[in-house]
Amino acid sequence: MAAGLADLLALDVTTTEFAVAVRDDQGTEDYASMPMRGETKWRNDDAFPAFELAEVPKMIRELLSVLQARGWQFDRRGKSAPGCLSVACRQHDMVLLDKQGEPLMPAVSWECNAAAQEVEALRDSGVEKTVGKIEPRFVLPKLLCVLDRQPGLDKELGTVFMTGDWIAQRLTGRRTLSTSDALSNGLLDQKTRRRADKTIKNAEIPTAWFPKAVQSGTVVGTVQANAAQKGAGQPDRGAGEDPWQPLREMLAGWQFVAGLGDNHASAVGCGMAEDYRKLVVSAGTSGTVNLSCGKDVQLPAGSESLQFEFYSNSMLLLLMLGDCGKWYNRFLDRFAPELKGTMEELNNLALAADPAALRRVLHDTAAHTEEFPPSWGDSNLGVKVADTQLSIMLELLLRVKRMLAEVRAAKAHAVDTFVLTGGLSQSRFFQSLFYAGIKLLAPEANVKLSGRTGPLRYKTSAYGALINAELPRVGGKLSELHAVGDRFPLVDCGQPDGPSAATLRYLLQSYGV
């Protein structure tokens, strides 16, 4: 098979970007992205941020055209094995279709928090015992909220699912719920991973609106070039026109693999395994601390770790630093805009800074602002860069410490390997801080760095969706792909040198690590 014939394909749907990742059977990877389009509000109400579904097939076609211009081919008809594609999608987007399969409204996004009253009612009814913690951004309470605000909508409604499920339905004709998204939207029983029919009925919602759940990482169906399709997502199209048809023809015969929510996908892309012994810290646009554990692990009351699907027998624990790369970019915009494109120079400045001169920058998570040390203006740029990297890593390490305490209290498996990835992991100084902090928290731990290279090196959710697309070929066993050397290579993390090691350890200890 010639290089350039796509073997795996992933769609990555985020709040700000739509992207496509591709891989051939020789391991060559590529990536194309564009700013997200179609942002809107349901009924022009600020409380209901949403996006127009009609933009989705257009964006996919444009991105595949970009890859085709680079020499990629997607027509696998006549080949011995079909291609596999999947999707990573921002969680909690709610898609409502009418009985003919047409969208009734824009997809209400995860940023909608209008359903606070409905959440309280659901909690009072005890649903969290079955479906887990409920939040206003989840589909179950949002659906109740939307139905309350638009009388008569229930008479038209035929299907409720998420954006990734809708994409799968448009390409294959199969109507399903991926477990990854459904489990984190109050739609599945946490123990059985099946549709929570009793909970849905108790909320006075017809269960028929919700498709049956399909395990993420398994095949939903095959893309059919000539399948009769309804609900193309573009109500103003002319008779017979369907914006999805060119995609179905291009990808005919490809197998669609049930997709992942963005947190699940990012954890997979970061190298998370199902051995429960590897904790992964990603220092990207957002900072995340990820750890998989058995689905029966009971965290102590008051635990802060969020819980998500991580395939059939596991769950994902997540703690997030919403501002990570964003925080660093704010610093650069204010103090070193001329160096924003020269990350290596900035990282060298941080590494050369005197550790004894470093201080913490205070971060307000809710306000997305920072407070700088007194007389910080007198510090040189190297110290300021190092202070900022130190403070970001400190926030991540404090989250690692919190998660370790929670899993130890739950008597879960001991963690013995800690991995750093994400854009900031390129900094040798940032690596040194990670190494020093992890050795304080777990002295016997292996401290590693992601060794991936190429265009998907830091595109963790897109890479996670690409790995998810490959799972059916290995019987759904993520461990089989971890055994393949080029999927998740690890290298030793950089260590602090000489006298700076003791200074960095002291700094981190003094700030609570």
mmCIF file of C-alpha atoms in Angstrom, residues 21-238:
data_model
loop_
_atom_site.group_PDB
_atom_site.id
_atom_site.type_symbol
_atom_site.label_atom_id
_atom_site.label_comp_id
_atom_site.label_asym_id
_atom_site.label_seq_id
_atom_site.Cartn_x
_atom_site.Cartn_y
_atom_site.Cartn_z
ATOM 1 C CA ALA A 21 -5.768 13.735 11.781
ATOM 2 C CA VAL A 22 -4.678 10.969 9.426
ATOM 3 C CA ARG A 23 -2.253 8.036 9.448
ATOM 4 C CA ASP A 24 -1.205 5.584 6.721
ATOM 5 C CA ASP A 25 -0.230 1.946 7.232
ATOM 6 C CA GLN A 26 3.475 2.901 7.367
ATOM 7 C CA GLY A 27 2.943 5.208 10.341
ATOM 8 C CA THR A 28 3.104 8.519 8.470
ATOM 9 C CA GLU A 29 0.815 11.044 10.156
ATOM 10 C CA ASP A 30 -0.619 14.406 9.159
ATOM 11 C CA TYR A 31 -2.937 17.037 10.573
ATOM 12 C CA ALA A 32 -5.095 19.880 9.278
ATOM 13 C CA SER A 33 -7.225 22.324 11.259
ATOM 14 C CA MET A 34 -9.381 25.420 10.923
ATOM 15 C CA PRO A 35 -11.119 27.805 13.342
ATOM 16 C CA MET A 36 -14.491 26.490 14.480
ATOM 17 C CA ARG A 37 -17.428 27.958 12.575
ATOM 18 C CA GLY A 38 -21.135 28.233 13.274
ATOM 19 C CA GLU A 39 -21.075 29.754 16.758
ATOM 20 C CA THR A 40 -24.547 30.993 17.658
ATOM 21 C CA LYS A 41 -27.127 31.156 20.477
ATOM 22 C CA TRP A 42 -30.339 29.212 20.739
ATOM 23 C CA ARG A 43 -33.248 31.681 20.398
ATOM 24 C CA ASN A 44 -30.630 34.465 20.594
ATOM 25 C CA ASP A 45 -30.330 33.808 24.342
ATOM 26 C CA ASP A 46 -26.892 34.361 25.919
ATOM 27 C CA ALA A 47 -27.674 31.562 28.388
ATOM 28 C CA PHE A 48 -27.717 29.004 25.552
ATOM 29 C CA PRO A 49 -24.460 29.124 23.558
ATOM 30 C CA ALA A 50 -24.640 26.735 20.616
ATOM 31 C CA PHE A 51 -23.316 26.030 17.142
ATOM 32 C CA GLU A 52 -24.942 25.393 13.784
ATOM 33 C CA LEU A 53 -24.717 21.762 12.733
ATOM 34 C CA ALA A 54 -24.869 22.694 9.039
ATOM 35 C CA GLU A 55 -21.230 23.823 9.253
ATOM 36 C CA VAL A 56 -19.925 20.382 10.249
ATOM 37 C CA PRO A 57 -19.945 18.571 6.865
ATOM 38 C CA LYS A 58 -18.571 21.686 5.178
ATOM 39 C CA MET A 59 -15.611 21.856 7.570
ATOM 40 C CA ILE A 60 -14.862 18.139 7.201
ATOM 41 C CA ARG A 61 -14.881 18.427 3.407
ATOM 42 C CA GLU A 62 -12.600 21.478 3.458
ATOM 43 C CA LEU A 63 -10.083 19.803 5.763
ATOM 44 C CA LEU A 64 -10.021 16.585 3.757
ATOM 45 C CA SER A 65 -9.437 18.722 0.663
ATOM 46 C CA VAL A 66 -6.412 20.276 2.391
ATOM 47 C CA LEU A 67 -5.025 16.790 3.050
ATOM 48 C CA GLN A 68 -5.788 15.687 -0.494
ATOM 49 C CA ALA A 69 -3.793 18.663 -1.776
ATOM 50 C CA ARG A 70 -0.834 17.287 0.216
ATOM 51 C CA GLY A 71 -1.179 13.945 -1.567
ATOM 52 C CA TRP A 72 -3.430 11.994 0.797
ATOM 53 C CA GLN A 73 -5.984 9.603 -0.687
ATOM 54 C CA PHE A 74 -9.118 8.307 1.045
ATOM 55 C CA ASP A 75 -10.745 5.965 -1.469
ATOM 56 C CA ARG A 76 -9.987 2.466 -0.148
ATOM 57 C CA ARG A 77 -12.467 0.579 -2.317
ATOM 58 C CA GLY A 78 -10.788 -2.533 -3.680
ATOM 59 C CA LYS A 79 -8.263 -2.671 -0.812
ATOM 60 C CA SER A 80 -7.937 -5.745 1.385
ATOM 61 C CA ALA A 81 -8.974 -3.949 4.576
ATOM 62 C CA PRO A 82 -11.248 -0.976 5.256
ATOM 63 C CA GLY A 83 -10.040 2.253 6.778
ATOM 64 C CA CYS A 84 -11.215 3.120 10.294
ATOM 65 C CA LEU A 85 -12.320 6.556 11.460
ATOM 66 C CA SER A 86 -13.482 7.982 14.741
ATOM 67 C CA VAL A 87 -14.168 11.295 16.446
ATOM 68 C CA ALA A 88 -13.153 13.218 19.563
ATOM 69 C CA CYS A 89 -15.768 15.774 20.482
ATOM 70 C CA ARG A 90 -16.207 18.457 23.118
ATOM 71 C CA GLN A 91 -18.406 16.820 25.694
ATOM 72 C CA HIS A 92 -21.970 17.828 26.563
ATOM 73 C CA ASP A 93 -23.026 19.249 23.172
ATOM 74 C CA MET A 94 -26.711 18.331 22.780
ATOM 75 C CA VAL A 95 -28.173 17.483 19.361
ATOM 76 C CA LEU A 96 -31.972 17.280 18.940
ATOM 77 C CA LEU A 97 -33.463 15.804 15.769
ATOM 78 C CA ASP A 98 -37.087 15.706 14.686
ATOM 79 C CA LYS A 99 -38.888 12.507 13.722
ATOM 80 C CA GLN A 100 -37.561 12.834 10.157
ATOM 81 C CA GLY A 101 -33.988 13.130 11.385
ATOM 82 C CA GLU A 102 -33.586 16.867 10.801
ATOM 83 C CA PRO A 103 -31.986 19.113 13.442
ATOM 84 C CA LEU A 104 -34.609 21.010 15.435
ATOM 85 C CA MET A 105 -32.179 23.626 16.736
ATOM 86 C CA PRO A 106 -28.463 24.399 16.962
ATOM 87 C CA ALA A 107 -26.430 22.053 19.144
ATOM 88 C CA VAL A 108 -26.467 23.569 22.645
ATOM 89 C CA SER A 109 -22.864 23.486 23.825
ATOM 90 C CA TRP A 110 -21.037 22.473 26.989
ATOM 91 C CA GLU A 111 -20.771 26.167 27.864
ATOM 92 C CA CYS A 112 -24.520 26.307 28.595
ATOM 93 C CA ASN A 113 -25.121 26.317 32.349
ATOM 94 C CA ALA A 114 -28.783 27.355 32.285
ATOM 95 C CA ALA A 115 -30.062 24.090 33.770
ATOM 96 C CA ALA A 116 -29.155 24.723 37.429
ATOM 97 C CA GLN A 117 -32.773 24.359 38.586
ATOM 98 C CA GLU A 118 -33.176 21.094 36.705
ATOM 99 C CA VAL A 119 -29.957 19.779 38.256
ATOM 100 C CA GLU A 120 -31.257 20.423 41.756
ATOM 101 C CA ALA A 121 -34.495 18.607 40.958
ATOM 102 C CA LEU A 122 -32.624 15.627 39.539
ATOM 103 C CA ARG A 123 -30.308 15.483 42.547
ATOM 104 C CA ASP A 124 -33.272 15.626 44.911
ATOM 105 C CA SER A 125 -34.786 12.659 43.091
ATOM 106 C CA GLY A 126 -31.644 10.615 43.744
ATOM 107 C CA VAL A 127 -30.504 10.063 40.153
ATOM 108 C CA GLU A 128 -26.847 10.535 41.060
ATOM 109 C CA LYS A 129 -26.879 7.122 42.740
ATOM 110 C CA THR A 130 -27.308 5.620 39.280
ATOM 111 C CA VAL A 131 -25.837 8.002 36.699
ATOM 112 C CA GLY A 132 -23.196 9.708 38.833
ATOM 113 C CA LYS A 133 -22.656 13.379 39.469
ATOM 114 C CA ILE A 134 -24.955 15.715 37.516
ATOM 115 C CA GLU A 135 -23.916 19.186 36.329
ATOM 116 C CA PRO A 136 -25.881 21.912 34.454
ATOM 117 C CA ARG A 137 -23.820 21.371 31.275
ATOM 118 C CA PHE A 138 -24.910 17.706 31.032
ATOM 119 C CA VAL A 139 -27.419 16.662 28.374
ATOM 120 C CA LEU A 140 -30.021 15.210 30.757
ATOM 121 C CA PRO A 141 -30.705 18.454 32.687
ATOM 122 C CA LYS A 142 -30.200 20.619 29.583
ATOM 123 C CA LEU A 143 -32.875 18.642 27.753
ATOM 124 C CA LEU A 144 -35.349 19.254 30.570
ATOM 125 C CA CYS A 145 -34.416 22.933 30.550
ATOM 126 C CA VAL A 146 -34.933 23.312 26.784
ATOM 127 C CA LEU A 147 -38.251 21.441 26.862
ATOM 128 C CA ASP A 148 -39.477 23.744 29.609
ATOM 129 C CA ARG A 149 -38.571 26.847 27.614
ATOM 130 C CA GLN A 150 -40.120 25.708 24.339
ATOM 131 C CA PRO A 151 -43.567 24.172 24.857
ATOM 132 C CA GLY A 152 -44.516 21.744 22.125
ATOM 133 C CA LEU A 153 -40.938 20.760 21.313
ATOM 134 C CA ASP A 154 -41.565 17.306 22.767
ATOM 135 C CA LYS A 155 -44.199 16.662 20.080
ATOM 136 C CA GLU A 156 -41.591 17.122 17.324
ATOM 137 C CA LEU A 157 -38.605 15.458 19.003
ATOM 138 C CA GLY A 158 -37.364 12.124 17.681
ATOM 139 C CA THR A 159 -33.710 11.748 18.747
ATOM 140 C CA VAL A 160 -31.425 13.106 21.478
ATOM 141 C CA PHE A 161 -27.686 12.463 21.328
ATOM 142 C CA MET A 162 -24.339 14.266 21.049
ATOM 143 C CA THR A 163 -22.426 15.772 18.130
ATOM 144 C CA GLY A 164 -20.090 12.805 17.670
ATOM 145 C CA ASP A 165 -23.080 10.442 17.560
ATOM 146 C CA TRP A 166 -24.744 12.668 14.970
ATOM 147 C CA ILE A 167 -21.659 12.588 12.737
ATOM 148 C CA ALA A 168 -21.632 8.787 12.989
ATOM 149 C CA GLN A 169 -25.326 8.666 12.090
ATOM 150 C CA ARG A 170 -24.860 10.921 9.076
ATOM 151 C CA LEU A 171 -22.065 8.748 7.688
ATOM 152 C CA THR A 172 -23.325 5.249 8.529
ATOM 153 C CA GLY A 173 -27.092 5.599 8.990
ATOM 154 C CA ARG A 174 -26.737 4.007 12.447
ATOM 155 C CA ARG A 175 -28.366 5.772 15.412
ATOM 156 C CA THR A 176 -26.275 5.168 18.555
ATOM 157 C CA LEU A 177 -24.877 6.713 21.737
ATOM 158 C CA SER A 178 -21.134 6.381 22.328
ATOM 159 C CA THR A 179 -20.533 5.339 25.928
ATOM 160 C CA SER A 180 -17.713 7.846 26.404
ATOM 161 C CA ASP A 181 -19.960 10.860 25.853
ATOM 162 C CA ALA A 182 -23.179 9.365 27.208
ATOM 163 C CA LEU A 183 -21.640 8.328 30.524
ATOM 164 C CA SER A 184 -20.592 11.909 31.269
ATOM 165 C CA ASN A 185 -24.004 13.334 30.411
ATOM 166 C CA GLY A 186 -26.223 11.528 32.900
ATOM 167 C CA LEU A 187 -27.546 9.088 30.295
ATOM 168 C CA LEU A 188 -25.954 5.781 31.353
ATOM 169 C CA ASP A 189 -25.927 3.647 34.473
ATOM 170 C CA GLN A 190 -22.413 4.044 35.874
ATOM 171 C CA LYS A 191 -22.181 0.355 36.816
ATOM 172 C CA THR A 192 -23.645 -1.350 33.765
ATOM 173 C CA ARG A 193 -22.695 1.293 31.145
ATOM 174 C CA ARG A 194 -26.163 0.792 29.653
ATOM 175 C CA ARG A 195 -28.790 3.429 28.988
ATOM 176 C CA ALA A 196 -30.252 4.593 32.313
ATOM 177 C CA ASP A 197 -33.866 3.883 31.347
ATOM 178 C CA LYS A 198 -35.252 4.098 34.876
ATOM 179 C CA THR A 199 -33.616 7.478 35.497
ATOM 180 C CA ILE A 200 -34.799 8.814 32.143
ATOM 181 C CA LYS A 201 -38.359 7.613 32.741
ATOM 182 C CA ASN A 202 -38.390 9.100 36.252
ATOM 183 C CA ALA A 203 -37.474 12.443 34.674
ATOM 184 C CA GLU A 204 -40.599 12.011 32.504
ATOM 185 C CA ILE A 205 -38.565 11.749 29.300
ATOM 186 C CA PRO A 206 -39.345 9.074 26.684
ATOM 187 C CA THR A 207 -36.461 6.594 26.517
ATOM 188 C CA ALA A 208 -37.153 6.132 22.781
ATOM 189 C CA TRP A 209 -35.571 9.516 22.140
ATOM 190 C CA PHE A 210 -32.203 8.077 23.133
ATOM 191 C CA PRO A 211 -30.451 5.439 20.982
ATOM 192 C CA LYS A 212 -28.902 2.373 22.550
ATOM 193 C CA ALA A 213 -25.371 2.809 23.868
ATOM 194 C CA VAL A 214 -22.411 1.398 21.918
ATOM 195 C CA GLN A 215 -19.073 0.892 23.648
ATOM 196 C CA SER A 216 -16.555 3.503 22.547
ATOM 197 C CA GLY A 217 -13.759 1.914 20.572
ATOM 198 C CA THR A 218 -16.069 -0.564 18.823
ATOM 199 C CA VAL A 219 -17.461 -0.356 15.296
ATOM 200 C CA VAL A 220 -20.761 1.526 14.898
ATOM 201 C CA GLY A 221 -21.193 0.743 11.214
ATOM 202 C CA THR A 222 -19.785 1.156 7.723
ATOM 203 C CA VAL A 223 -19.928 4.311 5.622
ATOM 204 C CA GLN A 224 -22.335 3.622 2.745
ATOM 205 C CA ALA A 225 -21.902 5.647 -0.436
ATOM 206 C CA ASN A 226 -25.449 5.196 -1.653
ATOM 207 C CA ALA A 227 -27.323 4.938 1.641
ATOM 208 C CA ALA A 228 -30.646 6.767 1.738
ATOM 209 C CA GLN A 229 -30.130 9.407 4.411
ATOM 210 C CA LYS A 230 -32.375 11.863 6.179
ATOM 211 C CA GLY A 231 -31.427 14.731 8.409
ATOM 212 C CA ALA A 232 -28.423 16.149 6.629
ATOM 213 C CA GLY A 233 -28.269 19.109 8.973
ATOM 214 C CA GLN A 234 -28.859 21.773 6.343
ATOM 215 C CA PRO A 235 -32.584 22.584 6.259
ATOM 216 C CA ASP A 236 -32.255 25.154 3.442
ATOM 217 C CA ARG A 237 -30.683 22.742 0.923
ATOM 218 C CA GLY A 238 -32.392 22.206 -2.400
#
